[in-house]
CSV table of N, CA and C and ligand atoms in Angstrom, one decimal:
chain,number,residue,atom,x,y,z
A,1,MET,N,0.8,-1.2,0.0
A,1,MET,CA,0.1,-0.1,0.0
A,1,MET,C,0.8,1.3,0.0
A,2,LYS,N,0.3,2.3,-0.6
A,2,LYS,CA,1.1,3.5,-0.8
A,2,LYS,C,1.3,4.1,0.7
A,3,ASP,N,2.3,4.8,0.9
A,3,ASP,CA,2.6,5.5,2.1
A,3,ASP,C,1.9,6.8,2.1
A,4,ARG,N,0.8,7.1,2.9
A,4,ARG,CA,0.1,8.2,2.8
A,4,ARG,C,0.5,9.2,3.8
A,5,ARG,N,1.6,9.0,4.6
A,5,ARG,CA,1.9,10.1,5.6
A,5,ARG,C,2.0,11.5,5.1
A,6,ASN,N,2.6,11.6,3.8
A,6,ASN,CA,2.9,13.0,3.4
A,6,ASN,C,1.6,13.6,3.0
A,7,ASN,N,0.5,13.0,2.9
A,7,ASN,CA,-0.8,13.6,2.6
A,7,ASN,C,-1.5,14.1,3.7
A,8,HIS,N,-0.9,13.7,4.9
A,8,HIS,CA,-1.6,14.3,6.1
A,8,HIS,C,-1.6,15.9,6.1
A,9,PRO,N,-2.7,16.5,6.4
A,9,PRO,CA,-2.7,18.0,6.4
A,9,PRO,C,-1.6,18.6,7.2
A,10,ALA,N,-1.2,17.9,8.3
A,10,ALA,CA,-0.2,18.6,9.1
A,10,ALA,C,1.1,18.7,8.5
A,11,ALA,N,1.4,17.5,7.5
A,11,ALA,CA,2.7,17.6,6.7
A,11,ALA,C,2.9,18.7,6.0
A,12,GLY,N,1.8,19.3,5.3
A,12,GLY,CA,1.9,20.5,4.6
A,12,GLY,C,2.3,21.7,5.5
A,13,PHE,N,1.6,21.7,6.6
A,13,PHE,CA,1.9,22.9,7.5
A,13,PHE,C,3.2,22.8,8.1
A,14,ARG,N,3.7,21.6,8.4
A,14,ARG,CA,5.1,21.5,8.9
A,14,ARG,C,6.0,21.9,7.9
A,15,LEU,N,5.8,21.6,6.6
A,15,LEU,CA,6.7,21.9,5.5
A,15,LEU,C,6.8,23.5,5.3
A,16,ALA,N,5.5,24.1,5.5
A,16,ALA,CA,5.4,25.5,5.3
A,16,ALA,C,6.2,26.2,6.4
A,17,ALA,N,6.1,25.6,7.5
A,17,ALA,CA,6.8,26.2,8.8
A,17,ALA,C,8.2,26.1,8.6
A,18,PHE,N,8.7,25.0,8.1
A,18,PHE,CA,10.1,24.7,7.9
A,18,PHE,C,10.6,25.8,6.8
A,19,LEU,N,10.0,25.9,5.8
A,19,LEU,CA,10.2,26.8,4.7
A,19,LEU,C,10.3,28.3,5.3
A,20,ALA,N,9.3,28.6,6.0
A,20,ALA,CA,9.3,29.9,6.6
A,20,ALA,C,10.6,30.2,7.4
A,21,CYS,N,11.1,29.2,8.1
A,21,CYS,CA,12.2,29.4,9.0
A,21,CYS,C,13.5,29.6,8.0
A,22,LEU,N,13.4,28.9,7.0
A,22,LEU,CA,14.6,29.1,6.0
A,22,LEU,C,14.6,30.4,5.4
A,23,PHE,N,13.3,30.9,5.1
A,23,PHE,CA,13.4,32.2,4.4
A,23,PHE,C,13.5,33.4,5.2
A,24,VAL,N,12.9,33.4,6.4
A,24,VAL,CA,12.9,34.7,7.2
A,24,VAL,C,14.3,35.3,7.2
A,25,PRO,N,15.3,34.5,7.6
A,25,PRO,CA,16.6,35.3,7.8
A,25,PRO,C,17.2,35.8,6.4
A,26,ALA,N,16.6,35.4,5.3
A,26,ALA,CA,17.1,36.0,4.1
A,26,ALA,C,16.2,37.2,3.7
A,27,ALA,N,15.3,37.5,4.4
A,27,ALA,CA,14.5,38.7,3.9
A,27,ALA,C,15.2,39.9,3.9
A,28,PRO,N,14.6,40.9,3.0
A,28,PRO,CA,15.5,42.3,2.8
A,28,PRO,C,15.8,42.9,4.0
A,29,ALA,N,14.8,42.8,5.1
A,29,ALA,CA,14.9,43.6,6.2
A,29,ALA,C,16.1,42.9,7.2
A,30,ALA,N,16.8,42.0,6.7
A,30,ALA,CA,17.8,41.3,7.6
A,30,ALA,C,18.6,42.3,8.1
A,31,ALA,N,18.7,42.2,9.5
A,31,ALA,CA,19.4,43.3,10.3
A,31,ALA,C,21.0,43.3,9.8
A,32,GLY,N,21.4,44.5,9.7
A,32,GLY,CA,22.7,44.8,9.2
A,32,GLY,C,23.7,44.8,10.5
A,33,ASP,N,25.0,45.1,10.0
A,33,ASP,CA,25.9,45.1,11.1
A,33,ASP,C,26.4,46.7,11.3
A,34,PRO,N,26.1,47.3,12.4
A,34,PRO,CA,26.4,48.8,12.5
A,34,PRO,C,27.9,49.2,12.4
A,35,ALA,N,28.7,48.3,12.8
A,35,ALA,CA,30.1,48.4,12.7
A,35,ALA,C,30.8,48.5,11.3
A,36,ALA,N,30.2,47.5,10.7
A,36,ALA,CA,30.5,47.5,9.1
A,36,ALA,C,29.9,48.5,8.4
A,37,GLY,N,28.7,49.1,8.9
A,37,GLY,CA,28.0,50.3,8.3
A,37,GLY,C,28.7,51.5,8.5
A,38,GLU,N,29.5,51.6,9.5
A,38,GLU,CA,30.3,52.8,9.7
A,38,GLU,C,31.3,52.9,8.6
A,39,ARG,N,31.9,51.8,8.3
A,39,ARG,CA,32.9,51.8,7.1
A,39,ARG,C,32.2,52.2,5.9
A,40,VAL,N,30.9,51.6,5.7
A,40,VAL,CA,30.2,51.9,4.5
A,40,VAL,C,30.0,53.5,4.3
A,41,PHE,N,29.8,54.0,5.5
A,41,PHE,CA,29.3,55.4,5.5
A,41,PHE,C,30.4,56.4,4.9
A,42,ASN,N,31.7,55.8,5.0
A,42,ASN,CA,32.8,56.6,4.3
A,42,ASN,C,32.4,57.1,3.1
A,43,LYS,N,31.6,56.2,2.4
A,43,LYS,CA,31.2,56.7,0.9
A,43,LYS,C,30.2,57.7,0.8
A,44,CYS,N,29.6,57.9,2.0
A,44,CYS,CA,28.6,59.0,2.1
A,44,CYS,C,29.1,60.4,2.6
A,45,LYS,N,30.3,60.2,3.4
A,45,LYS,CA,30.8,61.4,4.1
A,45,LYS,C,31.2,62.6,3.2
A,46,ALA,N,31.4,62.5,2.0
A,46,ALA,CA,31.8,63.5,1.2
A,46,ALA,C,30.5,64.5,1.2
A,47,CYS,N,29.4,64.1,1.5
A,47,CYS,CA,28.2,64.8,1.5
A,47,CYS,C,27.4,64.9,2.7
A,48,HIS,N,27.5,63.9,3.5
A,48,HIS,CA,26.6,63.7,4.7
A,48,HIS,C,27.4,63.7,5.9
A,49,GLN,N,26.8,64.3,7.1
A,49,GLN,CA,27.3,64.1,8.4
A,49,GLN,C,26.2,63.4,9.2
A,50,VAL,N,26.8,62.8,10.4
A,50,VAL,CA,25.9,62.1,11.2
A,50,VAL,C,26.5,62.3,12.7
A,51,GLY,N,25.6,62.3,13.7
A,51,GLY,CA,26.3,62.3,15.0
A,51,GLY,C,26.1,63.7,15.6
A,52,GLU,N,26.5,63.9,16.9
A,52,GLU,CA,26.4,65.2,17.5
A,52,GLU,C,27.1,66.2,16.7
A,53,GLY,N,26.7,67.4,16.6
A,53,GLY,CA,27.3,68.6,16.0
A,53,GLY,C,27.2,68.4,14.4
A,54,ALA,N,26.5,67.4,13.8
A,54,ALA,CA,26.5,67.3,12.5
A,54,ALA,C,25.8,68.4,11.7
A,55,ARG,N,26.3,68.9,10.6
A,55,ARG,CA,25.8,69.9,9.7
A,55,ARG,C,25.4,69.6,8.5
A,56,ASN,N,24.5,70.3,7.9
A,56,ASN,CA,24.2,70.1,6.4
A,56,ASN,C,25.4,70.4,5.6
A,57,ARG,N,25.7,69.5,4.6
A,57,ARG,CA,26.7,69.9,3.7
A,57,ARG,C,26.2,69.8,2.3
A,58,VAL,N,26.8,69.1,1.5
A,58,VAL,CA,26.1,68.9,0.1
A,58,VAL,C,24.8,68.2,0.3
A,59,GLY,N,24.7,67.3,1.2
A,59,GLY,CA,23.5,66.6,1.6
A,59,GLY,C,23.1,66.8,3.0
A,60,PRO,N,21.9,66.4,3.3
A,60,PRO,CA,21.4,66.9,4.8
A,60,PRO,C,22.0,66.0,5.7
A,61,VAL,N,22.0,66.5,7.0
A,61,VAL,CA,22.3,65.7,8.2
A,61,VAL,C,21.5,64.5,8.2
A,62,LEU,N,22.1,63.3,8.6
A,62,LEU,CA,21.3,62.1,8.5
A,62,LEU,C,20.9,61.6,10.0
A,63,ASN,N,20.9,62.4,11.1
A,63,ASN,CA,20.5,62.0,12.3
A,63,ASN,C,19.1,61.7,12.3
A,64,GLY,N,18.7,60.4,13.0
A,64,GLY,CA,17.3,60.1,13.1
A,64,GLY,C,16.6,59.8,11.8
A,65,ILE,N,17.4,59.5,10.8
A,65,ILE,CA,16.8,59.4,9.4
A,65,ILE,C,15.9,58.1,9.4
A,66,VAL,N,16.3,57.1,9.9
A,66,VAL,CA,15.4,55.8,9.9
A,66,VAL,C,14.2,56.0,10.7
A,67,GLY,N,13.0,55.9,9.8
A,67,GLY,CA,11.8,56.1,10.5
A,67,GLY,C,11.3,57.6,10.3
A,68,SER,N,12.1,58.3,9.8
A,68,SER,CA,11.6,59.7,9.6
A,68,SER,C,11.0,60.0,8.2
A,69,PRO,N,10.1,61.0,8.1
A,69,PRO,CA,9.6,61.4,6.8
A,69,PRO,C,10.7,61.9,6.0
A,70,ALA,N,10.7,61.8,4.7
A,70,ALA,CA,11.8,62.3,3.7
A,70,ALA,C,11.7,63.9,3.8
A,71,GLY,N,12.7,64.6,3.6
A,71,GLY,CA,12.8,65.9,3.4
A,71,GLY,C,12.6,66.9,4.5
A,72,VAL,N,12.8,66.5,5.7
A,72,VAL,CA,12.4,67.3,6.9
A,72,VAL,C,13.6,68.0,7.7
A,73,VAL,N,14.7,67.8,7.1
A,73,VAL,CA,15.9,68.5,7.9
A,73,VAL,C,15.9,69.9,7.7
A,74,GLU,N,15.9,70.8,8.7
A,74,GLU,CA,15.7,72.1,8.8
A,74,GLU,C,17.0,72.8,8.0
A,75,GLY,N,16.7,73.7,7.2
A,75,GLY,CA,17.7,74.5,6.6
A,75,GLY,C,18.4,73.8,5.4
A,76,PHE,N,18.0,72.6,5.0
A,76,PHE,CA,18.5,72.0,3.8
A,76,PHE,C,17.6,72.3,2.6
A,77,ARG,N,18.1,72.7,1.5
A,77,ARG,CA,17.3,72.8,0.3
A,77,ARG,C,17.1,71.6,-0.5
A,78,TYR,N,16.1,70.9,-0.3
A,78,TYR,CA,15.9,69.5,-1.1
A,78,TYR,C,15.4,69.9,-2.5
A,79,SER,N,15.5,68.7,-3.3
A,79,SER,CA,14.8,68.8,-4.6
A,79,SER,C,13.4,68.7,-4.4
A,80,ARG,N,12.7,69.2,-5.5
A,80,ARG,CA,11.3,69.1,-5.3
A,80,ARG,C,10.8,67.7,-5.4
A,81,ALA,N,11.5,66.8,-6.1
A,81,ALA,CA,11.1,65.5,-6.2
A,81,ALA,C,11.2,64.8,-4.9
A,82,LEU,N,12.2,65.1,-4.1
A,82,LEU,CA,12.3,64.5,-2.7
A,82,LEU,C,11.2,65.2,-1.8
A,83,LEU,N,11.0,66.4,-1.8
A,83,LEU,CA,10.0,67.1,-1.0
A,83,LEU,C,8.6,66.5,-1.3
A,84,GLU,N,8.3,66.3,-2.6
A,84,GLU,CA,6.9,65.7,-3.0
A,84,GLU,C,6.8,64.3,-3.0
A,85,SER,N,7.9,63.6,-2.6
A,85,SER,CA,7.8,62.1,-2.6
A,85,SER,C,6.9,61.5,-1.7
A,86,GLY,N,6.5,62.1,-0.6
A,86,GLY,CA,5.7,61.4,0.5
A,86,GLY,C,6.3,60.4,1.2
A,87,LEU,N,7.5,60.2,0.9
A,87,LEU,CA,8.2,59.0,1.5
A,87,LEU,C,8.5,59.1,3.0
A,88,THR,N,8.6,57.9,3.6
A,88,THR,CA,9.0,57.8,4.8
A,88,THR,C,10.2,56.8,4.9
A,89,TRP,N,11.4,57.2,5.4
A,89,TRP,CA,12.6,56.4,5.3
A,89,TRP,C,12.6,55.2,6.2
A,90,ASP,N,12.1,54.1,5.8
A,90,ASP,CA,12.1,52.8,6.7
A,90,ASP,C,13.2,52.0,6.0
A,91,GLN,N,13.3,50.8,6.4
A,91,GLN,CA,14.3,49.8,5.8
A,91,GLN,C,14.1,49.6,4.4
A,92,GLU,N,12.9,49.6,4.0
A,92,GLU,CA,12.6,49.1,2.4
A,92,GLU,C,12.8,50.4,1.6
A,93,SER,N,12.4,51.5,2.0
A,93,SER,CA,12.6,52.7,1.1
A,93,SER,C,14.0,53.1,1.0
A,94,LEU,N,14.7,53.0,2.2
A,94,LEU,CA,16.1,53.4,2.2
A,94,LEU,C,16.9,52.5,1.4
A,95,ALA,N,16.6,51.0,1.4
A,95,ALA,CA,17.3,50.2,0.7
A,95,ALA,C,17.1,50.4,-0.8
A,96,GLY,N,15.9,50.8,-1.2
A,96,GLY,CA,15.6,51.2,-2.7
A,96,GLY,C,16.4,52.3,-3.1
A,97,TYR,N,16.4,53.4,-2.3
A,97,TYR,CA,17.0,54.6,-2.7
A,97,TYR,C,18.5,54.4,-2.7
A,98,LEU,N,19.0,53.9,-1.7
A,98,LEU,CA,20.5,53.7,-1.6
A,98,LEU,C,21.0,52.8,-2.7
A,99,ALA,N,20.3,51.7,-3.2
A,99,ALA,CA,20.7,51.0,-4.3
A,99,ALA,C,20.8,51.7,-5.6
A,100,ASP,N,19.9,52.7,-5.8
A,100,ASP,CA,19.9,53.4,-7.0
A,100,ASP,C,19.1,54.6,-6.9
A,101,PRO,N,19.8,55.7,-6.3
A,101,PRO,CA,19.1,56.8,-6.0
A,101,PRO,C,18.2,57.7,-7.1
A,102,ARG,N,18.9,57.6,-8.3
A,102,ARG,CA,18.2,58.2,-9.3
A,102,ARG,C,17.0,57.5,-9.9
A,103,ARG,N,17.1,56.2,-9.9
A,103,ARG,CA,16.0,55.4,-10.5
A,103,ARG,C,14.8,55.3,-9.4
A,104,PHE,N,15.3,55.3,-8.2
A,104,PHE,CA,14.2,55.2,-7.0
A,104,PHE,C,13.5,56.6,-6.9
A,105,LEU,N,14.2,57.7,-7.2
A,105,LEU,CA,13.6,59.0,-7.0
A,105,LEU,C,14.1,59.8,-8.2
A,106,PRO,N,13.4,59.8,-9.3
A,106,PRO,CA,13.7,60.5,-10.6
A,106,PRO,C,13.6,62.0,-10.2
A,107,GLY,N,14.5,62.8,-10.7
A,107,GLY,CA,14.6,64.2,-10.3
A,107,GLY,C,15.1,64.5,-9.1
A,108,GLY,N,15.6,63.5,-8.2
A,108,GLY,CA,16.2,63.7,-7.1
A,108,GLY,C,17.6,64.3,-7.3
A,109,ARG,N,18.3,64.8,-6.2
A,109,ARG,CA,19.5,65.5,-6.4
A,109,ARG,C,20.6,64.7,-5.8
A,110,MET,N,20.6,63.7,-5.3
A,110,MET,CA,21.6,62.9,-4.6
A,110,MET,C,22.5,62.3,-5.8
A,111,ALA,N,23.7,62.9,-6.0
A,111,ALA,CA,24.5,62.4,-7.1
A,111,ALA,C,25.5,61.4,-6.6
A,112,PHE,N,24.8,60.3,-6.3
A,112,PHE,CA,25.6,59.2,-5.8
A,112,PHE,C,25.1,57.9,-6.7
A,113,PRO,N,26.1,57.1,-7.1
A,113,PRO,CA,25.6,56.1,-8.0
A,113,PRO,C,24.8,54.9,-7.4
A,114,GLY,N,25.0,54.8,-6.0
A,114,GLY,CA,24.3,53.7,-5.4
A,114,GLY,C,25.2,52.6,-4.7
A,115,LEU,N,24.6,51.9,-3.9
A,115,LEU,CA,25.6,50.8,-3.3
A,115,LEU,C,25.0,49.6,-4.0
A,116,ARG,N,26.1,48.7,-4.5
A,116,ARG,CA,25.7,47.5,-5.1
A,116,ARG,C,25.3,46.4,-4.2
A,117,SER,N,25.9,46.4,-3.1
A,117,SER,CA,25.8,45.1,-2.2
A,117,SER,C,24.6,45.3,-1.1
A,118,GLU,N,23.8,44.3,-1.3
A,118,GLU,CA,22.7,44.4,-0.2
A,118,GLU,C,23.2,44.4,1.3
A,119,THR,N,24.4,43.7,1.4
A,119,THR,CA,24.9,43.7,2.8
A,119,THR,C,25.3,45.2,3.1
A,120,GLU,N,26.0,45.8,2.3
A,120,GLU,CA,26.4,47.1,2.6
A,120,GLU,C,25.3,48.0,2.8
A,121,ILE,N,24.2,47.8,2.1
A,121,ILE,CA,23.0,48.5,2.4
A,121,ILE,C,22.4,48.3,3.7
A,122,ALA,N,22.3,47.1,4.1
A,122,ALA,CA,21.8,46.7,5.3
A,122,ALA,C,22.6,47.3,6.5
A,123,ASP,N,23.9,47.1,6.3
A,123,ASP,CA,24.9,47.6,7.3
A,123,ASP,C,24.9,49.1,7.5
A,124,VAL,N,24.8,49.9,6.4
A,124,VAL,CA,24.8,51.3,6.6
A,124,VAL,C,23.4,51.8,7.2
A,125,ILE,N,22.3,51.1,6.9
A,125,ILE,CA,21.0,51.5,7.4
A,125,ILE,C,21.1,51.1,8.9
A,126,ALA,N,21.8,50.0,9.3
A,126,ALA,CA,21.9,49.7,10.8
A,126,ALA,C,22.7,50.8,11.5
A,127,TYR,N,23.8,51.3,10.9
A,127,TYR,CA,24.7,52.2,11.4
A,127,TYR,C,23.8,53.5,11.6
A,128,LEU,N,23.1,54.0,10.5
A,128,LEU,CA,22.3,55.2,10.8
A,128,LEU,C,21.1,55.0,11.8
A,129,ALA,N,20.6,53.8,12.0
A,129,ALA,CA,19.6,53.6,12.9
A,129,ALA,C,20.1,53.8,14.4
A,130,GLY,N,21.3,53.8,14.5
A,130,GLY,CA,21.9,54.0,15.8
A,130,GLY,C,22.0,55.5,16.4
A,131,PHE,N,21.6,56.4,15.5
A,131,PHE,CA,21.6,57.9,15.9
A,131,PHE,C,20.1,58.4,16.0
A,132,GLY,N,19.9,59.1,17.1
A,132,GLY,CA,18.6,59.6,17.3
A,132,GLY,C,18.6,61.0,16.7
A,133,PRO,N,17.4,61.7,16.7
A,133,PRO,CA,17.3,63.0,15.9
A,133,PRO,C,18.2,64.0,16.3
A,134,ASP,N,18.7,64.0,17.6
A,134,ASP,CA,19.7,65.1,17.9
A,134,ASP,C,21.1,64.5,17.8
A,135,GLY,N,21.3,63.3,17.3
A,135,GLY,CA,22.6,62.9,16.8
A,135,GLY,C,23.2,62.0,18.1
A,136,THR,N,22.5,61.8,19.1
A,136,THR,CA,23.1,61.0,20.2
A,136,THR,C,22.7,59.6,19.9
A,137,PRO,N,23.6,58.7,20.4
A,137,PRO,CA,23.3,57.1,20.0
A,137,PRO,C,22.0,56.8,20.7
A,138,LYS,N,21.3,56.0,19.9
A,138,LYS,CA,19.9,55.5,20.4
A,138,LYS,C,20.1,54.1,21.0
B,1,HEC,C1,27.6,63.4,-3.8
B,1,HEC,C2,26.9,63.8,-2.6
B,1,HEC,C3,26.2,62.6,-1.9
B,1,HEC,C4,26.6,61.4,-1.5
B,1,HEC,C5,28.0,60.6,-1.7
B,1,HEC,C6,25.5,60.7,-0.8
B,1,HEC,N1,24.4,61.6,-0.7
B,1,HEC,FE1,22.7,61.1,0.1
B,1,HEC,N2,21.9,63.0,-0.5
B,1,HEC,C7,22.7,63.9,-1.1
B,1,HEC,C8,21.8,65.1,-1.6
B,1,HEC,C9,22.2,66.4,-2.3
B,1,HEC,C10,20.5,64.7,-1.0
B,1,HEC,C11,19.3,65.5,-1.0
B,1,HEC,C12,18.5,64.9,-2.3
B,1,HEC,C13,17.4,65.7,-2.8
B,1,HEC,O1,17.0,66.6,-2.4
B,1,HEC,O2,16.8,65.2,-3.9
B,1,HEC,C14,20.7,63.5,-0.3
B,1,HEC,C15,19.7,62.8,0.4
B,1,HEC,C16,19.8,61.5,1.1
B,1,HEC,C17,18.8,61.0,1.9
B,1,HEC,C18,17.5,61.6,2.3
B,1,HEC,C19,17.5,62.6,3.3
B,1,HEC,C20,16.2,63.3,3.8
B,1,HEC,O3,16.2,64.1,4.7
B,1,HEC,O4,15.1,62.9,3.4
B,1,HEC,C21,19.3,59.9,2.5
B,1,HEC,C22,18.7,59.0,3.4
B,1,HEC,C23,20.7,59.9,2.0
B,1,HEC,N3,21.0,61.0,1.2
B,1,HEC,C24,21.6,58.9,2.4
B,1,HEC,C25,22.8,58.6,1.9
B,1,HEC,C26,23.8,57.6,2.2
B,1,HEC,C27,23.4,56.5,3.3
B,1,HEC,C28,24.9,57.8,1.4
B,1,HEC,C29,26.1,56.8,1.3
B,1,HEC,C30,25.8,55.4,1.0
B,1,HEC,C31,24.6,59.0,0.6
B,1,HEC,N4,23.4,59.5,0.9
B,1,HEC,C32,25.5,59.4,-0.3
B,1,HEC,C33,23.9,63.8,-1.6
B,1,HEC,C34,24.8,62.7,-1.3
């Protein structure tokens, strides 16, 4: 007789649960490494500052950026595209923007080609997430 064990409804559920465990760690929101992100941030430093005493340069101060609406740093003249984007900078939107700023935000003014590696993106987001709105560590 044929072995019917795999047709039991619970088998499918167990399989789904097993697959979910496999896939969750690979999700795009995978937590990055802030220490590695600090090194990635060297690529941003030509234009951005973060931390206590940070000032707007070519780009806006990035304190408290993770979770913040786009375009709200005082005293920075943003592009119209960014001001009208309606974006909130969460893991997903930051990842899209940092991978390819011009494609993600046509008309935006960030003259940066983008980070190619997903690890670098996750790491730099984790680094930025460590600064509160006033630049002190969170
Ligand atoms: C060549 C200069 C330059 C570099 C390099 C650069 N940026 Fe920017 N960035 C800008 C400018 C200019 C803006 C404002 C864009 C606009 O108004 O469209 C901006 C905007 C941003 C914003 C949106 C800020 C807000 O207040 O909404 C984030 C987030 C950001 N940059 C992150 C980064 C990160 C992270 C890096 C490094 C991986 C980086 N940028 C590299 C110039 C730069």
